[in-house]
mmCIF file of C-alpha atoms in Angstrom:
data_model
loop_
_atom_site.group_PDB
_atom_site.id
_atom_site.type_symbol
_atom_site.label_atom_id
_atom_site.label_comp_id
_atom_site.label_asym_id
_atom_site.label_seq_id
_atom_site.Cartn_x
_atom_site.Cartn_y
_atom_site.Cartn_z
ATOM 1 C CA UNK A 1 0.000 0.000 0.000
ATOM 2 C CA UNK A 2 1.378 3.400 -0.947
ATOM 3 C CA UNK A 3 1.784 5.968 1.768
ATOM 4 C CA UNK A 4 0.265 9.422 1.343
ATOM 5 C CA UNK A 5 2.782 12.035 2.379
ATOM 6 C CA UNK A 6 1.473 15.506 3.220
ATOM 7 C CA UNK A 7 4.000 18.198 3.939
ATOM 8 C CA UNK A 8 3.544 20.539 6.878
ATOM 9 C CA UNK A 9 3.143 23.392 4.406
ATOM 10 C CA UNK A 10 0.186 21.667 2.742
ATOM 11 C CA UNK A 11 -1.466 21.066 6.103
ATOM 12 C CA UNK A 12 -1.028 24.672 7.161
ATOM 13 C CA UNK A 13 -2.207 26.144 3.868
ATOM 14 C CA UNK A 14 -5.197 23.795 3.712
ATOM 15 C CA UNK A 15 -6.329 24.734 7.211
ATOM 16 C CA UNK A 16 -5.764 28.389 6.414
ATOM 17 C CA UNK A 17 -7.885 28.145 3.276
ATOM 18 C CA UNK A 18 -10.757 26.558 5.200
ATOM 19 C CA UNK A 19 -10.689 29.372 7.732
ATOM 20 C CA UNK A 20 -10.469 31.964 4.936
ATOM 21 C CA UNK A 21 -13.634 30.540 3.365
ATOM 22 C CA UNK A 22 -15.411 30.992 6.700
ATOM 23 C CA UNK A 23 -14.197 34.597 6.879
ATOM 24 C CA UNK A 24 -15.395 35.341 3.363
ATOM 25 C CA UNK A 25 -18.790 33.805 3.998
ATOM 26 C CA UNK A 26 -19.198 35.993 7.076
ATOM 27 C CA UNK A 27 -18.040 39.158 5.312
ATOM 28 C CA UNK A 28 -20.230 38.416 2.289
ATOM 29 C CA UNK A 29 -23.256 38.058 4.547
ATOM 30 C CA UNK A 30 -22.757 41.688 5.595
ATOM 31 C CA UNK A 31 -21.999 42.892 2.068
ATOM 32 C CA UNK A 32 -18.509 44.032 3.068
ATOM 33 C CA UNK A 33 -15.921 44.513 0.327
ATOM 34 C CA UNK A 34 -12.622 43.236 1.705
ATOM 35 C CA UNK A 35 -9.204 44.153 0.368
ATOM 36 C CA UNK A 36 -5.940 42.493 1.360
ATOM 37 C CA UNK A 37 -3.110 45.020 0.966
ATOM 38 C CA UNK A 38 0.370 43.612 0.433
ATOM 39 C CA UNK A 39 3.737 45.277 -0.159
ATOM 40 C CA UNK A 40 7.305 45.527 1.048
ATOM 41 C CA UNK A 41 7.936 47.526 4.238
ATOM 42 C CA UNK A 42 7.760 51.259 3.607
ATOM 43 C CA UNK A 43 5.986 51.080 0.252
ATOM 44 C CA UNK A 44 3.166 53.269 1.548
ATOM 45 C CA UNK A 45 0.353 50.959 2.668
ATOM 46 C CA UNK A 46 -0.732 53.028 5.666
ATOM 47 C CA UNK A 47 -0.303 56.312 3.808
ATOM 48 C CA UNK A 48 -2.544 55.055 1.004
ATOM 49 C CA UNK A 49 -5.103 53.909 3.556
ATOM 50 C CA UNK A 50 -5.156 57.280 5.272
ATOM 51 C CA UNK A 51 -5.466 59.156 1.969
ATOM 52 C CA UNK A 52 -8.285 56.856 0.876
ATOM 53 C CA UNK A 53 -10.102 57.280 4.183
ATOM 54 C CA UNK A 54 -9.870 61.054 3.882
ATOM 55 C CA UNK A 55 -11.252 60.874 0.342
ATOM 56 C CA UNK A 56 -14.269 58.622 0.924
ATOM 57 C CA UNK A 57 -14.549 58.073 4.684
ATOM 58 C CA UNK A 58 -17.543 60.373 5.064
ATOM 59 C CA UNK A 59 -19.714 58.414 2.631
ATOM 60 C CA UNK A 60 -18.256 54.919 2.927
ATOM 61 C CA UNK A 61 -18.115 53.076 6.235
ATOM 62 C CA UNK A 62 -14.547 51.818 6.518
ATOM 63 C CA UNK A 63 -12.707 49.575 8.965
ATOM 64 C CA UNK A 64 -9.115 48.396 9.027
ATOM 65 C CA UNK A 65 -7.250 45.354 10.299
ATOM 66 C CA UNK A 66 -3.574 46.184 10.762
ATOM 67 C CA UNK A 67 -0.926 43.480 10.592
ATOM 68 C CA UNK A 68 2.562 44.095 11.963
ATOM 69 C CA UNK A 69 5.311 42.128 13.628
ATOM 70 C CA UNK A 70 5.045 44.447 16.637
ATOM 71 C CA UNK A 71 3.536 47.750 17.875
ATOM 72 C CA UNK A 72 0.186 49.412 17.212
ATOM 73 C CA UNK A 73 1.538 52.533 15.519
ATOM 74 C CA UNK A 74 -0.411 52.146 12.282
ATOM 75 C CA UNK A 75 -3.676 51.163 13.980
ATOM 76 C CA UNK A 76 -3.424 54.252 16.166
ATOM 77 C CA UNK A 77 -3.001 56.446 13.081
ATOM 78 C CA UNK A 78 -6.099 54.936 11.490
ATOM 79 C CA UNK A 79 -8.111 55.136 14.698
ATOM 80 C CA UNK A 80 -7.216 58.824 15.036
ATOM 81 C CA UNK A 81 -9.176 59.383 11.815
ATOM 82 C CA UNK A 82 -12.306 58.016 13.494
ATOM 83 C CA UNK A 83 -12.043 54.636 11.784
ATOM 84 C CA UNK A 84 -12.403 51.368 13.734
ATOM 85 C CA UNK A 85 -9.095 49.522 13.605
ATOM 86 C CA UNK A 86 -7.873 46.254 15.083
ATOM 87 C CA UNK A 87 -4.169 45.516 15.439
ATOM 88 C CA UNK A 88 -2.729 42.043 14.873
ATOM 89 C CA UNK A 89 0.841 41.575 16.088
ATOM 90 C CA UNK A 90 2.393 38.436 14.629
ATOM 91 C CA UNK A 91 5.289 38.346 17.111
ATOM 92 C CA UNK A 92 7.799 37.634 14.365
ATOM 93 C CA UNK A 93 5.501 36.036 11.801
ATOM 94 C CA UNK A 94 6.049 37.419 8.310
ATOM 95 C CA UNK A 95 2.419 37.290 7.127
ATOM 96 C CA UNK A 96 -1.155 37.338 8.356
ATOM 97 C CA UNK A 97 -3.183 34.146 8.471
ATOM 98 C CA UNK A 98 -6.921 33.645 8.142
ATOM 99 C CA UNK A 99 -7.327 32.549 11.760
ATOM 100 C CA UNK A 100 -5.845 35.806 12.980
ATOM 101 C CA UNK A 101 -8.316 37.709 10.811
ATOM 102 C CA UNK A 102 -11.148 35.625 12.255
ATOM 103 C CA UNK A 103 -10.265 36.838 15.744
ATOM 104 C CA UNK A 104 -9.934 40.437 14.571
ATOM 105 C CA UNK A 105 -13.387 40.349 12.966
ATOM 106 C CA UNK A 106 -14.890 39.567 16.367
ATOM 107 C CA UNK A 107 -13.784 43.036 17.464
ATOM 108 C CA UNK A 108 -15.310 44.989 14.574
ATOM 109 C CA UNK A 109 -18.911 46.251 14.112
ATOM 110 C CA UNK A 110 -19.540 44.268 10.932
ATOM 111 C CA UNK A 111 -23.091 45.596 10.559
ATOM 112 C CA UNK A 112 -21.645 49.105 10.256
ATOM 113 C CA UNK A 113 -18.934 48.427 7.670
ATOM 114 C CA UNK A 114 -19.009 48.724 3.874
ATOM 115 C CA UNK A 115 -15.302 48.420 3.177
ATOM 116 C CA UNK A 116 -12.658 46.483 5.107
ATOM 117 C CA UNK A 117 -8.959 46.917 4.476
ATOM 118 C CA UNK A 118 -6.557 44.279 5.781
ATOM 119 C CA UNK A 119 -3.044 45.712 5.848
ATOM 120 C CA UNK A 120 -0.767 42.707 5.688
ATOM 121 C CA UNK A 121 2.728 42.491 7.136
ATOM 122 C CA UNK A 122 5.307 44.205 4.923
ATOM 123 C CA UNK A 123 6.878 41.291 3.063
ATOM 124 C CA UNK A 124 7.278 40.257 -0.594
ATOM 125 C CA UNK A 125 8.032 36.585 0.042
ATOM 126 C CA UNK A 126 5.011 34.732 1.371
ATOM 127 C CA UNK A 127 2.028 36.991 2.111
ATOM 128 C CA UNK A 128 0.377 35.929 -1.156
ATOM 129 C CA UNK A 129 0.404 32.269 -0.061
ATOM 130 C CA UNK A 130 -2.175 32.863 2.667
ATOM 131 C CA UNK A 131 -5.706 33.803 1.654
ATOM 132 C CA UNK A 132 -7.587 35.676 4.368
ATOM 133 C CA UNK A 133 -11.142 35.821 3.070
ATOM 134 C CA UNK A 134 -10.610 38.872 0.874
ATOM 135 C CA UNK A 135 -12.399 39.865 -2.326
ATOM 136 C CA UNK A 136 -9.468 41.761 -3.781
ATOM 137 C CA UNK A 137 -5.706 41.448 -3.449
ATOM 138 C CA UNK A 138 -3.929 44.763 -3.771
ATOM 139 C CA UNK A 139 -0.182 45.024 -4.248
ATOM 140 C CA UNK A 140 1.657 48.307 -3.678
ATOM 141 C CA UNK A 141 5.026 48.920 -5.317
ATOM 142 C CA UNK A 142 6.740 52.238 -4.662
ATOM 143 C CA UNK A 143 8.914 53.962 -7.234
ATOM 144 C CA UNK A 144 12.008 54.053 -4.932
ATOM 145 C CA UNK A 145 11.972 50.240 -4.916
ATOM 146 C CA UNK A 146 12.767 50.155 -8.634
ATOM 147 C CA UNK A 147 10.917 48.848 -11.662
ATOM 148 C CA UNK A 148 12.445 45.370 -11.341
ATOM 149 C CA UNK A 149 10.368 44.208 -8.356
ATOM 150 C CA UNK A 150 7.931 42.190 -10.537
ATOM 151 C CA UNK A 151 10.916 40.307 -11.947
ATOM 152 C CA UNK A 152 12.337 39.557 -8.498
ATOM 153 C CA UNK A 153 9.037 38.724 -6.786
ATOM 154 C CA UNK A 154 6.764 37.511 -9.617
ATOM 155 C CA UNK A 155 4.314 35.553 -7.461
ATOM 156 C CA UNK A 156 3.279 38.661 -5.540
ATOM 157 C CA UNK A 157 2.259 40.436 -8.738
ATOM 158 C CA UNK A 158 0.817 37.383 -10.465
ATOM 159 C CA UNK A 159 -1.543 36.801 -7.521
ATOM 160 C CA UNK A 160 -2.769 40.414 -7.261
ATOM 161 C CA UNK A 161 -5.949 41.893 -8.695
ATOM 162 C CA UNK A 162 -4.743 45.477 -8.362
ATOM 163 C CA UNK A 163 -1.282 47.029 -8.365
ATOM 164 C CA UNK A 164 -0.709 50.553 -7.142
ATOM 165 C CA UNK A 165 2.489 52.317 -8.126
ATOM 166 C CA UNK A 166 3.014 54.585 -5.137
ATOM 167 C CA UNK A 167 5.155 57.676 -4.571
ATOM 168 C CA UNK A 168 4.961 58.712 -8.220
ATOM 169 C CA UNK A 169 5.935 62.253 -7.192
ATOM 170 C CA UNK A 170 9.474 60.888 -6.750
ATOM 171 C CA UNK A 171 9.627 59.351 -10.218
ATOM 172 C CA UNK A 172 11.483 62.316 -11.847
ATOM 173 C CA UNK A 173 14.350 61.768 -9.414
ATOM 174 C CA UNK A 174 14.605 58.009 -9.872
ATOM 175 C CA UNK A 175 15.418 55.468 -12.574
ATOM 176 C CA UNK A 176 11.973 53.899 -12.254
ATOM 177 C CA UNK A 177 10.649 53.094 -15.764
ATOM 178 C CA UNK A 178 6.863 52.799 -15.602
ATOM 179 C CA UNK A 179 6.563 51.290 -19.092
ATOM 180 C CA UNK A 180 9.002 48.537 -18.182
ATOM 181 C CA UNK A 181 7.211 47.918 -14.890
ATOM 182 C CA UNK A 182 3.806 47.700 -16.580
ATOM 183 C CA UNK A 183 5.068 45.386 -19.310
ATOM 184 C CA UNK A 184 6.409 42.869 -16.802
ATOM 185 C CA UNK A 185 3.311 43.036 -14.561
ATOM 186 C CA UNK A 186 0.965 42.623 -17.535
ATOM 187 C CA UNK A 187 3.027 39.644 -18.643
ATOM 188 C CA UNK A 188 2.560 38.031 -15.244
ATOM 189 C CA UNK A 189 -1.114 38.906 -14.938
ATOM 190 C CA UNK A 190 -3.051 40.196 -17.933
ATOM 191 C CA UNK A 191 -6.153 40.893 -15.809
ATOM 192 C CA UNK A 192 -4.429 43.205 -13.332
ATOM 193 C CA UNK A 193 -5.549 46.816 -12.865
ATOM 194 C CA UNK A 194 -2.727 49.324 -12.318
ATOM 195 C CA UNK A 195 -3.045 52.750 -10.667
ATOM 196 C CA UNK A 196 -0.087 55.173 -10.480
ATOM 197 C CA UNK A 197 -0.690 57.248 -7.337
ATOM 198 C CA UNK A 198 0.963 59.971 -5.293
ATOM 199 C CA UNK A 199 -0.584 60.430 -1.871
ATOM 200 C CA UNK A 200 1.597 63.493 -1.399
ATOM 201 C CA UNK A 201 0.314 65.439 -4.428
ATOM 202 C CA UNK A 202 -2.985 63.613 -4.919
ATOM 203 C CA UNK A 203 -2.118 62.644 -8.493
ATOM 204 C CA UNK A 204 -3.940 59.472 -9.520
ATOM 205 C CA UNK A 205 -6.090 59.344 -6.379
ATOM 206 C CA UNK A 206 -9.327 60.140 -8.217
ATOM 207 C CA UNK A 207 -8.950 57.153 -10.543
ATOM 208 C CA UNK A 208 -8.195 54.830 -7.628
ATOM 209 C CA UNK A 209 -11.026 56.151 -5.454
ATOM 210 C CA UNK A 210 -13.603 56.051 -8.268
ATOM 211 C CA UNK A 211 -12.692 52.453 -9.045
ATOM 212 C CA UNK A 212 -12.886 51.536 -5.370
ATOM 213 C CA UNK A 213 -16.267 53.169 -4.817
ATOM 214 C CA UNK A 214 -17.683 51.295 -7.805
ATOM 215 C CA UNK A 215 -16.490 48.017 -6.305
ATOM 216 C CA UNK A 216 -18.050 48.869 -2.933
ATOM 217 C CA UNK A 217 -21.376 49.729 -4.543
ATOM 218 C CA UNK A 218 -21.319 46.549 -6.619
ATOM 219 C CA UNK A 219 -20.728 44.479 -3.480
ATOM 220 C CA UNK A 220 -23.748 46.078 -1.828
ATOM 221 C CA UNK A 221 -25.873 45.317 -4.895
ATOM 222 C CA UNK A 222 -24.804 41.683 -4.934
ATOM 223 C CA UNK A 223 -25.622 41.376 -1.223
ATOM 224 C CA UNK A 224 -29.144 42.667 -1.790
#
């Protein structure tokens, strides 16, 4: 008789996927659009969140789950804007897992939320391996990181629904080639939507916000 060998990784990912399905079912029942934000450290996840909240927070009910190795700095920034935020500290873990999100959801007023952002731990290696129950995977790549990030970390871009090129106000001072970046990303994922954005100047924010609001409204319609 042959022996079935299951690696630890398969066990962990399978259990994570089951929990993610439970999260999505719960979030869907409330009509909440959920976005998993991934990037390297310092790419501008929290800054994008804060700019987005300021743009649509008065008409869209937003909540945030913050994932970090330690501290509650980012959650405090979000909470200061009047937005409910729950901090997950992984204690050294390099990604969020669905079970952690499950616990965070217990501390949010789900009946008063239209849009949930999950800010994942800053990491380009493995965050894409763990589904959390999200509708949309958003990858942020900042211009100072260089246009070669999709070549070095292809899985992160291949698994994303949306890619935001952040800090475009710095582009004139860098060697970042947007055409090269787009060509590689499109080659990895032909269905991806790309938004160049500068939170500092506001350039590109309207396109991003309009797209986001349409997705939120569509989610509400589907729920009804």
